[in-house]
mmCIF file with all atom_site columns, C-alpha atoms in Angstrom:
data_model
loop_
_atom_site.group_PDB
_atom_site.id
_atom_site.type_symbol
_atom_site.label_atom_id
_atom_site.label_alt_id
_atom_site.label_comp_id
_atom_site.label_asym_id
_atom_site.label_entity_id
_atom_site.label_seq_id
_atom_site.pdbx_PDB_ins_code
_atom_site.Cartn_x
_atom_site.Cartn_y
_atom_site.Cartn_z
_atom_site.occupancy
_atom_site.B_iso_or_equiv
_atom_site.pdbx_formal_charge
_atom_site.auth_seq_id
_atom_site.auth_comp_id
_atom_site.auth_asym_id
_atom_site.auth_atom_id
_atom_site.pdbx_PDB_model_num
ATOM 1  C CA . MET A 1 1  ? -120.698 -118.404 62.777 1.00 0.00 ? 1389 MET A CA 1
ATOM 2  C CA . ALA A 1 2  ? -123.211 -119.534 60.635 1.00 0.00 ? 1390 ALA A CA 1
ATOM 3  C CA . VAL A 1 3  ? -127.066 -120.352 61.534 1.00 0.00 ? 1391 VAL A CA 1
ATOM 4  C CA . ALA A 1 4  ? -128.777 -123.095 59.362 1.00 0.00 ? 1392 ALA A CA 1
ATOM 5  C CA . ARG A 1 5  ? -132.169 -123.958 58.907 1.00 0.00 ? 1393 ARG A CA 1
ATOM 6  C CA . VAL A 1 6  ? -133.252 -127.391 57.904 1.00 0.00 ? 1394 VAL A CA 1
ATOM 7  C CA . THR A 1 7  ? -137.262 -127.240 56.315 1.00 0.00 ? 1395 THR A CA 1
ATOM 8  C CA . GLU A 1 8  ? -139.305 -130.088 54.970 1.00 0.00 ? 1396 GLU A CA 1
ATOM 9  C CA . ILE A 1 9  ? -140.548 -130.092 51.096 1.00 0.00 ? 1397 ILE A CA 1
ATOM 10 C CA . ILE A 1 10 ? -142.462 -132.694 49.908 1.00 0.00 ? 1398 ILE A CA 1
ATOM 11 C CA . ALA A 1 11 ? -142.347 -133.311 45.982 1.00 0.00 ? 1399 ALA A CA 1
ATOM 12 C CA . SER A 1 12 ? -143.918 -135.080 43.601 1.00 0.00 ? 1400 SER A CA 1
ATOM 13 C CA . SER A 1 13 ? -143.621 -136.415 39.701 1.00 0.00 ? 1401 SER A CA 1
ATOM 14 C CA . LYS A 1 14 ? -145.219 -138.724 37.190 1.00 0.00 ? 1402 LYS A CA 1
ATOM 15 C CA . LYS A 1 15 ? -142.089 -139.609 36.376 1.00 0.00 ? 1403 LYS A CA 1
ATOM 16 C CA . SER A 1 16 ? -139.148 -140.715 39.015 1.00 0.00 ? 1404 SER A CA 1
ATOM 17 C CA . PHE A 1 17 ? -137.633 -140.106 41.953 1.00 0.00 ? 1405 PHE A CA 1
ATOM 18 C CA . ASP A 1 18 ? -135.189 -138.587 40.696 1.00 0.00 ? 1406 ASP A CA 1
ATOM 19 C CA . ASP A 1 19 ? -137.116 -135.880 38.752 1.00 0.00 ? 1407 ASP A CA 1
ATOM 20 C CA . ALA A 1 20 ? -139.309 -135.568 42.002 1.00 0.00 ? 1408 ALA A CA 1
ATOM 21 C CA . VAL A 1 21 ? -135.763 -134.351 43.924 1.00 0.00 ? 1409 VAL A CA 1
ATOM 22 C CA . THR A 1 22 ? -134.652 -132.432 41.040 1.00 0.00 ? 1410 THR A CA 1
ATOM 23 C CA . LYS A 1 23 ? -138.128 -129.997 41.081 1.00 0.00 ? 1411 LYS A CA 1
ATOM 24 C CA . GLY A 1 24 ? -138.087 -130.014 44.860 1.00 0.00 ? 1412 GLY A CA 1
ATOM 25 C CA . ILE A 1 25 ? -134.842 -128.856 44.810 1.00 0.00 ? 1413 ILE A CA 1
ATOM 26 C CA . LYS A 1 26 ? -135.562 -126.146 41.997 1.00 0.00 ? 1414 LYS A CA 1
ATOM 27 C CA . ARG A 1 27 ? -138.373 -124.907 43.685 1.00 0.00 ? 1415 ARG A CA 1
ATOM 28 C CA . ALA A 1 28 ? -137.190 -124.554 46.782 1.00 0.00 ? 1416 ALA A CA 1
ATOM 29 C CA . ASP A 1 29 ? -134.495 -122.599 45.654 1.00 0.00 ? 1417 ASP A CA 1
ATOM 30 C CA . LYS A 1 30 ? -136.471 -119.846 43.850 1.00 0.00 ? 1418 LYS A CA 1
ATOM 31 C CA . THR A 1 31 ? -138.210 -119.395 47.732 1.00 0.00 ? 1419 THR A CA 1
ATOM 32 C CA . LEU A 1 32 ? -135.442 -120.130 49.752 1.00 0.00 ? 1420 LEU A CA 1
ATOM 33 C CA . LYS A 1 33 ? -131.631 -118.252 50.076 1.00 0.00 ? 1421 LYS A CA 1
ATOM 34 C CA . ASN A 1 34 ? -128.496 -119.921 50.327 1.00 0.00 ? 1422 ASN A CA 1
ATOM 35 C CA . VAL A 1 35 ? -129.435 -123.446 50.098 1.00 0.00 ? 1423 VAL A CA 1
ATOM 36 C CA . LYS A 1 36 ? -126.758 -125.825 50.811 1.00 0.00 ? 1424 LYS A CA 1
ATOM 37 C CA . GLY A 1 37 ? -128.003 -129.635 51.112 1.00 0.00 ? 1425 GLY A CA 1
ATOM 38 C CA . ALA A 1 38 ? -130.597 -131.735 51.313 1.00 0.00 ? 1426 ALA A CA 1
ATOM 39 C CA . TRP A 1 39 ? -131.399 -135.113 52.700 1.00 0.00 ? 1427 TRP A CA 1
ATOM 40 C CA . ILE A 1 40 ? -133.951 -137.495 51.473 1.00 0.00 ? 1428 ILE A CA 1
ATOM 41 C CA . ALA A 1 41 ? -136.746 -138.515 54.589 1.00 0.00 ? 1429 ALA A CA 1
ATOM 42 C CA . ASP A 1 42 ? -138.545 -140.531 52.420 1.00 0.00 ? 1430 ASP A CA 1
ATOM 43 C CA . GLN A 1 43 ? -140.026 -141.771 49.225 1.00 0.00 ? 1431 GLN A CA 1
ATOM 44 C CA . LYS A 1 44 ? -143.243 -142.976 48.091 1.00 0.00 ? 1432 LYS A CA 1
ATOM 45 C CA . ILE A 1 45 ? -145.452 -144.233 45.290 1.00 0.00 ? 1433 ILE A CA 1
ATOM 46 C CA . VAL A 1 46 ? -148.865 -143.581 44.587 1.00 0.00 ? 1434 VAL A CA 1
ATOM 47 C CA . VAL A 1 47 ? -150.786 -146.550 42.663 1.00 0.00 ? 1435 VAL A CA 1
ATOM 48 C CA . GLU A 1 48 ? -153.942 -146.772 41.153 1.00 0.00 ? 1436 GLU A CA 1
ATOM 49 C CA . LYS A 1 49 ? -154.668 -149.989 38.827 1.00 0.00 ? 1437 LYS A CA 1
ATOM 50 C CA . GLY A 1 50 ? -151.605 -151.396 39.962 1.00 0.00 ? 1438 GLY A CA 1
ATOM 51 C CA . GLU A 1 51 ? -149.921 -149.127 38.196 1.00 0.00 ? 1439 GLU A CA 1
ATOM 52 C CA . ILE A 1 52 ? -147.288 -146.247 39.669 1.00 0.00 ? 1440 ILE A CA 1
ATOM 53 C CA . VAL A 1 53 ? -148.717 -142.914 38.853 1.00 0.00 ? 1441 VAL A CA 1
ATOM 54 C CA . GLU A 1 54 ? -146.744 -140.380 40.744 1.00 0.00 ? 1442 GLU A CA 1
ATOM 55 C CA . TYR A 1 55 ? -143.342 -140.525 43.020 1.00 0.00 ? 1443 TYR A CA 1
ATOM 56 C CA . ARG A 1 56 ? -142.719 -138.629 45.823 1.00 0.00 ? 1444 ARG A CA 1
ATOM 57 C CA . VAL A 1 57 ? -140.260 -137.548 47.803 1.00 0.00 ? 1445 VAL A CA 1
ATOM 58 C CA . ILE A 1 58 ? -140.133 -135.755 51.482 1.00 0.00 ? 1446 ILE A CA 1
ATOM 59 C CA . MET A 1 59 ? -136.795 -133.867 51.773 1.00 0.00 ? 1447 MET A CA 1
ATOM 60 C CA . LYS A 1 60 ? -135.066 -132.372 54.731 1.00 0.00 ? 1448 LYS A CA 1
ATOM 61 C CA . VAL A 1 61 ? -133.812 -129.076 52.986 1.00 0.00 ? 1449 VAL A CA 1
ATOM 62 C CA . THR A 1 62 ? -130.873 -127.294 54.619 1.00 0.00 ? 1450 THR A CA 1
ATOM 63 C CA . PHE A 1 63 ? -130.494 -123.311 54.201 1.00 0.00 ? 1451 PHE A CA 1
ATOM 64 C CA . VAL A 1 64 ? -127.968 -120.521 55.714 1.00 0.00 ? 1452 VAL A CA 1
ATOM 65 C CA . LEU A 1 65 ? -129.636 -117.622 57.344 1.00 0.00 ? 1453 LEU A CA 1
ATOM 66 C CA . GLU A 1 66 ? -128.344 -114.440 56.528 1.00 0.00 ? 1454 GLU A CA 1
ATOM 67 C CA . ASP A 1 67 ? -126.660 -112.116 58.964 1.00 0.00 ? 1455 ASP A CA 1
#
């Protein structure tokens, strides 16, 4: 029987939401072992002077704990 844990990751990008997700997963994989999936809990943007300057995602990352 496997036991999994979920942790929240917040990642950002100046390019797109997709880029923020990719950066977040790559970073999570460096720290967490056995990353198996994720879902996007929320998306936000930062606006300055009417322009989008940053895309942010809040992800729930699932990883399996080792025995």
